[in-house]
């Protein structure tokens, strides 16, 4: 069973929380970092509020990672357009939504747009939201903006509303930042409320100095915790944070998730049950002399849409099982989006169906047999919603045998 990552920042499986190490090229000592092939964070963010070209630093960092045999994604966290380098793997395309300075809302982005567009660097549109952490940060000084105040209910609501607006504008990530050297990190209440009201990747940084604080942020809903200033002063603490990260994930995986999600064995049992229903749809297609592919869509443990291949019956090349099921599910719920649904299909979706699944914002896709010749992974591996999870291999042999026997009978 393969878990597929559709966003460099997010590998969405139960208990799979991430740790990012933030390195400021003007401060970081690469020689002091205790990195190794079996002891390292998930990502390295590179950038700072000041400074220029990061190319020399990124190259030195890659050399360091190569020496210690670490294959990590290097993600730019730019303070200005001047910090972009095509040497990185990805860039947080930041828009400072907590302030009203147009220079950092859009002007710096415009200055770097042509260079980024011409590169192969993955772009991650990110809302950058400063939260008052009790100190004046360099970001505040450089941008001339004030952080959002979380000291009362109105301030918290403003933070949540800003986060909601970010998702509505199409941001793929929300970065709640208390600032370098913050006295207090982003509160757990704020993390919970933002997580409750948004569905994109949630990054939290600033003022997190202990493994326990990191774990608390995870429990509140953070997908990625970013630590920079603390590791600059205490690089030896990296291993204790990594140990705590693994302990947290292991504890979550041993029981039901923090939001009541099923544990792994229960989840696989449910997946098999619903894939059986998808196979029933596939047999209906076979009886109609259609390619035997079936699909069901489930929400709250209830089937809300069913479909099977009808391309011959309807003389319509778009009448695939997934399209039929999505249409049925949308009619059931009375809306075009299905963000709380899981789609089960007997064969890996094609690029067309993957696009439809992405537009429907379906959060989880489960399929039986792979389709290496025409499957979405070959032609459109990023077609799903950025936060969608994919599980493959459920009743794989049955799904594969059904379609192989069909084509044998046609020869």
mmCIF file with all atom_site columns, C-alpha atoms in Angstrom, residues 165-291:
data_model
loop_
_atom_site.group_PDB
_atom_site.id
_atom_site.type_symbol
_atom_site.label_atom_id
_atom_site.label_alt_id
_atom_site.label_comp_id
_atom_site.label_asym_id
_atom_site.label_entity_id
_atom_site.label_seq_id
_atom_site.pdbx_PDB_ins_code
_atom_site.Cartn_x
_atom_site.Cartn_y
_atom_site.Cartn_z
_atom_site.occupancy
_atom_site.B_iso_or_equiv
_atom_site.pdbx_formal_charge
_atom_site.auth_seq_id
_atom_site.auth_comp_id
_atom_site.auth_asym_id
_atom_site.auth_atom_id
_atom_site.pdbx_PDB_model_num
ATOM 1   C CA . UNK A 1 165 ? -9.453  34.535 3.593   1.00 0.00 ? 165 UNK A CA 1
ATOM 2   C CA . UNK A 1 166 ? -6.054  33.051 2.729   1.00 0.00 ? 166 UNK A CA 1
ATOM 3   C CA . UNK A 1 167 ? -7.603  29.720 1.810   1.00 0.00 ? 167 UNK A CA 1
ATOM 4   C CA . UNK A 1 168 ? -10.362 31.405 -0.178  1.00 0.00 ? 168 UNK A CA 1
ATOM 5   C CA . UNK A 1 169 ? -7.663  33.243 -2.146  1.00 0.00 ? 169 UNK A CA 1
ATOM 6   C CA . UNK A 1 170 ? -6.116  29.908 -3.072  1.00 0.00 ? 170 UNK A CA 1
ATOM 7   C CA . UNK A 1 171 ? -3.170  29.718 -0.703  1.00 0.00 ? 171 UNK A CA 1
ATOM 8   C CA . UNK A 1 172 ? -1.826  26.180 -0.305  1.00 0.00 ? 172 UNK A CA 1
ATOM 9   C CA . UNK A 1 173 ? -0.369  26.834 3.135   1.00 0.00 ? 173 UNK A CA 1
ATOM 10  C CA . UNK A 1 174 ? -0.899  29.112 6.117   1.00 0.00 ? 174 UNK A CA 1
ATOM 11  C CA . UNK A 1 175 ? 2.155   30.077 8.167   1.00 0.00 ? 175 UNK A CA 1
ATOM 12  C CA . UNK A 1 176 ? 1.350   31.333 11.682  1.00 0.00 ? 176 UNK A CA 1
ATOM 13  C CA . UNK A 1 177 ? 4.513   33.081 12.854  1.00 0.00 ? 177 UNK A CA 1
ATOM 14  C CA . UNK A 1 178 ? 5.220   34.384 16.349  1.00 0.00 ? 178 UNK A CA 1
ATOM 15  C CA . UNK A 1 179 ? 8.621   35.579 15.161  1.00 0.00 ? 179 UNK A CA 1
ATOM 16  C CA . UNK A 1 180 ? 12.251  34.763 15.737  1.00 0.00 ? 180 UNK A CA 1
ATOM 17  C CA . UNK A 1 181 ? 13.038  34.806 19.448  1.00 0.00 ? 181 UNK A CA 1
ATOM 18  C CA . UNK A 1 182 ? 9.387   35.212 20.444  1.00 0.00 ? 182 UNK A CA 1
ATOM 19  C CA . UNK A 1 183 ? 8.722   35.155 24.183  1.00 0.00 ? 183 UNK A CA 1
ATOM 20  C CA . UNK A 1 184 ? 5.509   33.241 23.630  1.00 0.00 ? 184 UNK A CA 1
ATOM 21  C CA . UNK A 1 185 ? 4.700   30.893 20.727  1.00 0.00 ? 185 UNK A CA 1
ATOM 22  C CA . UNK A 1 186 ? 1.425   30.927 18.810  1.00 0.00 ? 186 UNK A CA 1
ATOM 23  C CA . UNK A 1 187 ? -1.195  29.836 21.330  1.00 0.00 ? 187 UNK A CA 1
ATOM 24  C CA . UNK A 1 188 ? -2.774  26.409 21.093  1.00 0.00 ? 188 UNK A CA 1
ATOM 25  C CA . UNK A 1 189 ? -6.238  27.992 20.976  1.00 0.00 ? 189 UNK A CA 1
ATOM 26  C CA . UNK A 1 190 ? -5.294  29.922 17.849  1.00 0.00 ? 190 UNK A CA 1
ATOM 27  C CA . UNK A 1 191 ? -3.827  26.821 16.192  1.00 0.00 ? 191 UNK A CA 1
ATOM 28  C CA . UNK A 1 192 ? -6.989  24.850 17.007  1.00 0.00 ? 192 UNK A CA 1
ATOM 29  C CA . UNK A 1 193 ? -9.330  27.538 15.671  1.00 0.00 ? 193 UNK A CA 1
ATOM 30  C CA . UNK A 1 194 ? -7.369  28.029 12.450  1.00 0.00 ? 194 UNK A CA 1
ATOM 31  C CA . UNK A 1 195 ? -7.178  24.267 11.951  1.00 0.00 ? 195 UNK A CA 1
ATOM 32  C CA . UNK A 1 196 ? -10.903 23.915 12.574  1.00 0.00 ? 196 UNK A CA 1
ATOM 33  C CA . UNK A 1 197 ? -11.773 26.547 9.974   1.00 0.00 ? 197 UNK A CA 1
ATOM 34  C CA . UNK A 1 198 ? -9.258  25.802 7.195   1.00 0.00 ? 198 UNK A CA 1
ATOM 35  C CA . UNK A 1 199 ? -8.098  22.722 5.302   1.00 0.00 ? 199 UNK A CA 1
ATOM 36  C CA . UNK A 1 200 ? -4.729  23.727 3.810   1.00 0.00 ? 200 UNK A CA 1
ATOM 37  C CA . UNK A 1 201 ? -1.330  22.856 5.265   1.00 0.00 ? 201 UNK A CA 1
ATOM 38  C CA . UNK A 1 202 ? -0.816  24.650 8.586   1.00 0.00 ? 202 UNK A CA 1
ATOM 39  C CA . UNK A 1 203 ? 2.715   25.751 9.478   1.00 0.00 ? 203 UNK A CA 1
ATOM 40  C CA . UNK A 1 204 ? 3.531   27.122 12.932  1.00 0.00 ? 204 UNK A CA 1
ATOM 41  C CA . UNK A 1 205 ? 6.780   28.764 14.018  1.00 0.00 ? 205 UNK A CA 1
ATOM 42  C CA . UNK A 1 206 ? 8.354   31.126 16.503  1.00 0.00 ? 206 UNK A CA 1
ATOM 43  C CA . UNK A 1 207 ? 9.071   30.727 20.208  1.00 0.00 ? 207 UNK A CA 1
ATOM 44  C CA . UNK A 1 208 ? 8.954   26.916 20.273  1.00 0.00 ? 208 UNK A CA 1
ATOM 45  C CA . UNK A 1 209 ? 11.888  25.899 22.474  1.00 0.00 ? 209 UNK A CA 1
ATOM 46  C CA . UNK A 1 210 ? 11.019  22.478 23.873  1.00 0.00 ? 210 UNK A CA 1
ATOM 47  C CA . UNK A 1 211 ? 9.955   19.125 22.428  1.00 0.00 ? 211 UNK A CA 1
ATOM 48  C CA . UNK A 1 212 ? 6.829   19.310 24.599  1.00 0.00 ? 212 UNK A CA 1
ATOM 49  C CA . UNK A 1 213 ? 5.830   22.640 23.015  1.00 0.00 ? 213 UNK A CA 1
ATOM 50  C CA . UNK A 1 214 ? 6.309   21.113 19.578  1.00 0.00 ? 214 UNK A CA 1
ATOM 51  C CA . UNK A 1 215 ? 4.112   18.137 20.464  1.00 0.00 ? 215 UNK A CA 1
ATOM 52  C CA . UNK A 1 216 ? 1.432   20.458 21.839  1.00 0.00 ? 216 UNK A CA 1
ATOM 53  C CA . UNK A 1 217 ? 1.391   22.385 18.551  1.00 0.00 ? 217 UNK A CA 1
ATOM 54  C CA . UNK A 1 218 ? 0.986   19.107 16.659  1.00 0.00 ? 218 UNK A CA 1
ATOM 55  C CA . UNK A 1 219 ? -1.907  18.071 18.892  1.00 0.00 ? 219 UNK A CA 1
ATOM 56  C CA . UNK A 1 220 ? -3.609  21.425 18.334  1.00 0.00 ? 220 UNK A CA 1
ATOM 57  C CA . UNK A 1 221 ? -3.499  20.917 14.562  1.00 0.00 ? 221 UNK A CA 1
ATOM 58  C CA . UNK A 1 222 ? -0.160  22.109 13.194  1.00 0.00 ? 222 UNK A CA 1
ATOM 59  C CA . UNK A 1 223 ? 1.030   20.032 10.240  1.00 0.00 ? 223 UNK A CA 1
ATOM 60  C CA . UNK A 1 224 ? 4.556   21.454 10.296  1.00 0.00 ? 224 UNK A CA 1
ATOM 61  C CA . UNK A 1 225 ? 6.464   23.044 13.169  1.00 0.00 ? 225 UNK A CA 1
ATOM 62  C CA . UNK A 1 226 ? 9.342   25.353 12.236  1.00 0.00 ? 226 UNK A CA 1
ATOM 63  C CA . UNK A 1 227 ? 12.264  25.946 14.593  1.00 0.00 ? 227 UNK A CA 1
ATOM 64  C CA . UNK A 1 228 ? 15.119  28.275 13.778  1.00 0.00 ? 228 UNK A CA 1
ATOM 65  C CA . UNK A 1 229 ? 16.388  30.596 16.490  1.00 0.00 ? 229 UNK A CA 1
ATOM 66  C CA . UNK A 1 230 ? 16.545  27.882 19.147  1.00 0.00 ? 230 UNK A CA 1
ATOM 67  C CA . UNK A 1 231 ? 18.643  25.540 17.012  1.00 0.00 ? 231 UNK A CA 1
ATOM 68  C CA . UNK A 1 232 ? 20.999  28.389 16.134  1.00 0.00 ? 232 UNK A CA 1
ATOM 69  C CA . UNK A 1 233 ? 21.864  28.619 19.843  1.00 0.00 ? 233 UNK A CA 1
ATOM 70  C CA . UNK A 1 234 ? 21.387  24.962 20.737  1.00 0.00 ? 234 UNK A CA 1
ATOM 71  C CA . UNK A 1 235 ? 22.064  22.743 17.686  1.00 0.00 ? 235 UNK A CA 1
ATOM 72  C CA . UNK A 1 236 ? 22.607  19.798 20.024  1.00 0.00 ? 236 UNK A CA 1
ATOM 73  C CA . UNK A 1 237 ? 18.876  19.828 20.863  1.00 0.00 ? 237 UNK A CA 1
ATOM 74  C CA . UNK A 1 238 ? 17.885  18.680 17.365  1.00 0.00 ? 238 UNK A CA 1
ATOM 75  C CA . UNK A 1 239 ? 18.005  14.992 18.291  1.00 0.00 ? 239 UNK A CA 1
ATOM 76  C CA . UNK A 1 240 ? 15.708  15.441 21.302  1.00 0.00 ? 240 UNK A CA 1
ATOM 77  C CA . UNK A 1 241 ? 13.138  17.182 19.068  1.00 0.00 ? 241 UNK A CA 1
ATOM 78  C CA . UNK A 1 242 ? 13.369  14.408 16.490  1.00 0.00 ? 242 UNK A CA 1
ATOM 79  C CA . UNK A 1 243 ? 12.861  11.787 19.197  1.00 0.00 ? 243 UNK A CA 1
ATOM 80  C CA . UNK A 1 244 ? 9.791   13.650 20.448  1.00 0.00 ? 244 UNK A CA 1
ATOM 81  C CA . UNK A 1 245 ? 8.442   13.929 16.906  1.00 0.00 ? 245 UNK A CA 1
ATOM 82  C CA . UNK A 1 246 ? 8.742   10.161 16.380  1.00 0.00 ? 246 UNK A CA 1
ATOM 83  C CA . UNK A 1 247 ? 7.199   9.463  19.790  1.00 0.00 ? 247 UNK A CA 1
ATOM 84  C CA . UNK A 1 248 ? 4.237   11.682 18.979  1.00 0.00 ? 248 UNK A CA 1
ATOM 85  C CA . UNK A 1 249 ? 3.596   9.951  15.649  1.00 0.00 ? 249 UNK A CA 1
ATOM 86  C CA . UNK A 1 250 ? 3.905   6.497  17.203  1.00 0.00 ? 250 UNK A CA 1
ATOM 87  C CA . UNK A 1 251 ? 1.464   7.370  19.983  1.00 0.00 ? 251 UNK A CA 1
ATOM 88  C CA . UNK A 1 252 ? -1.114  8.709  17.532  1.00 0.00 ? 252 UNK A CA 1
ATOM 89  C CA . UNK A 1 253 ? -0.807  5.664  15.294  1.00 0.00 ? 253 UNK A CA 1
ATOM 90  C CA . UNK A 1 254 ? -1.401  3.311  18.226  1.00 0.00 ? 254 UNK A CA 1
ATOM 91  C CA . UNK A 1 255 ? -4.798  4.767  18.991  1.00 0.00 ? 255 UNK A CA 1
ATOM 92  C CA . UNK A 1 256 ? -7.543  6.721  17.305  1.00 0.00 ? 256 UNK A CA 1
ATOM 93  C CA . UNK A 1 257 ? -6.430  10.087 15.961  1.00 0.00 ? 257 UNK A CA 1
ATOM 94  C CA . UNK A 1 258 ? -6.841  13.422 17.766  1.00 0.00 ? 258 UNK A CA 1
ATOM 95  C CA . UNK A 1 259 ? -9.947  14.214 15.708  1.00 0.00 ? 259 UNK A CA 1
ATOM 96  C CA . UNK A 1 260 ? -11.496 10.762 16.076  1.00 0.00 ? 260 UNK A CA 1
ATOM 97  C CA . UNK A 1 261 ? -10.074 9.230  12.930  1.00 0.00 ? 261 UNK A CA 1
ATOM 98  C CA . UNK A 1 262 ? -9.845  5.460  12.746  1.00 0.00 ? 262 UNK A CA 1
ATOM 99  C CA . UNK A 1 263 ? -6.638  3.617  13.580  1.00 0.00 ? 263 UNK A CA 1
ATOM 100 C CA . UNK A 1 264 ? -4.715  1.832  10.782  1.00 0.00 ? 264 UNK A CA 1
ATOM 101 C CA . UNK A 1 265 ? -6.273  -1.640 11.121  1.00 0.00 ? 265 UNK A CA 1
ATOM 102 C CA . UNK A 1 266 ? -9.802  -0.243 11.384  1.00 0.00 ? 266 UNK A CA 1
ATOM 103 C CA . UNK A 1 267 ? -9.160  2.050  8.440   1.00 0.00 ? 267 UNK A CA 1
ATOM 104 C CA . UNK A 1 268 ? -7.940  -0.819 6.263   1.00 0.00 ? 268 UNK A CA 1
ATOM 105 C CA . UNK A 1 269 ? -11.018 -2.835 7.207   1.00 0.00 ? 269 UNK A CA 1
ATOM 106 C CA . UNK A 1 270 ? -13.287 0.034  6.135   1.00 0.00 ? 270 UNK A CA 1
ATOM 107 C CA . UNK A 1 271 ? -11.289 0.476  2.945   1.00 0.00 ? 271 UNK A CA 1
ATOM 108 C CA . UNK A 1 272 ? -11.769 -3.179 2.044   1.00 0.00 ? 272 UNK A CA 1
ATOM 109 C CA . UNK A 1 273 ? -15.489 -2.976 2.769   1.00 0.00 ? 273 UNK A CA 1
ATOM 110 C CA . UNK A 1 274 ? -16.049 0.024  0.529   1.00 0.00 ? 274 UNK A CA 1
ATOM 111 C CA . UNK A 1 275 ? -13.757 -1.321 -2.177  1.00 0.00 ? 275 UNK A CA 1
ATOM 112 C CA . UNK A 1 276 ? -16.044 -4.361 -2.274  1.00 0.00 ? 276 UNK A CA 1
ATOM 113 C CA . UNK A 1 277 ? -18.884 -2.002 -3.129  1.00 0.00 ? 277 UNK A CA 1
ATOM 114 C CA . UNK A 1 278 ? -16.750 -0.434 -5.853  1.00 0.00 ? 278 UNK A CA 1
ATOM 115 C CA . UNK A 1 279 ? -16.119 -3.936 -7.217  1.00 0.00 ? 279 UNK A CA 1
ATOM 116 C CA . UNK A 1 280 ? -19.875 -4.510 -7.324  1.00 0.00 ? 280 UNK A CA 1
ATOM 117 C CA . UNK A 1 281 ? -20.118 -1.460 -9.561  1.00 0.00 ? 281 UNK A CA 1
ATOM 118 C CA . UNK A 1 282 ? -17.290 -2.833 -11.700 1.00 0.00 ? 282 UNK A CA 1
ATOM 119 C CA . UNK A 1 283 ? -19.201 -6.072 -12.205 1.00 0.00 ? 283 UNK A CA 1
ATOM 120 C CA . UNK A 1 284 ? -22.206 -4.040 -13.379 1.00 0.00 ? 284 UNK A CA 1
ATOM 121 C CA . UNK A 1 285 ? -19.951 -2.488 -16.005 1.00 0.00 ? 285 UNK A CA 1
ATOM 122 C CA . UNK A 1 286 ? -18.711 -5.937 -17.022 1.00 0.00 ? 286 UNK A CA 1
ATOM 123 C CA . UNK A 1 287 ? -22.290 -7.178 -17.430 1.00 0.00 ? 287 UNK A CA 1
ATOM 124 C CA . UNK A 1 288 ? -22.927 -4.236 -19.765 1.00 0.00 ? 288 UNK A CA 1
ATOM 125 C CA . UNK A 1 289 ? -19.809 -5.090 -21.818 1.00 0.00 ? 289 UNK A CA 1
ATOM 126 C CA . UNK A 1 290 ? -18.066 -1.988 -20.465 1.00 0.00 ? 290 UNK A CA 1
ATOM 127 C CA . UNK A 1 291 ? -14.496 -1.896 -19.157 1.00 0.00 ? 291 UNK A CA 1
#
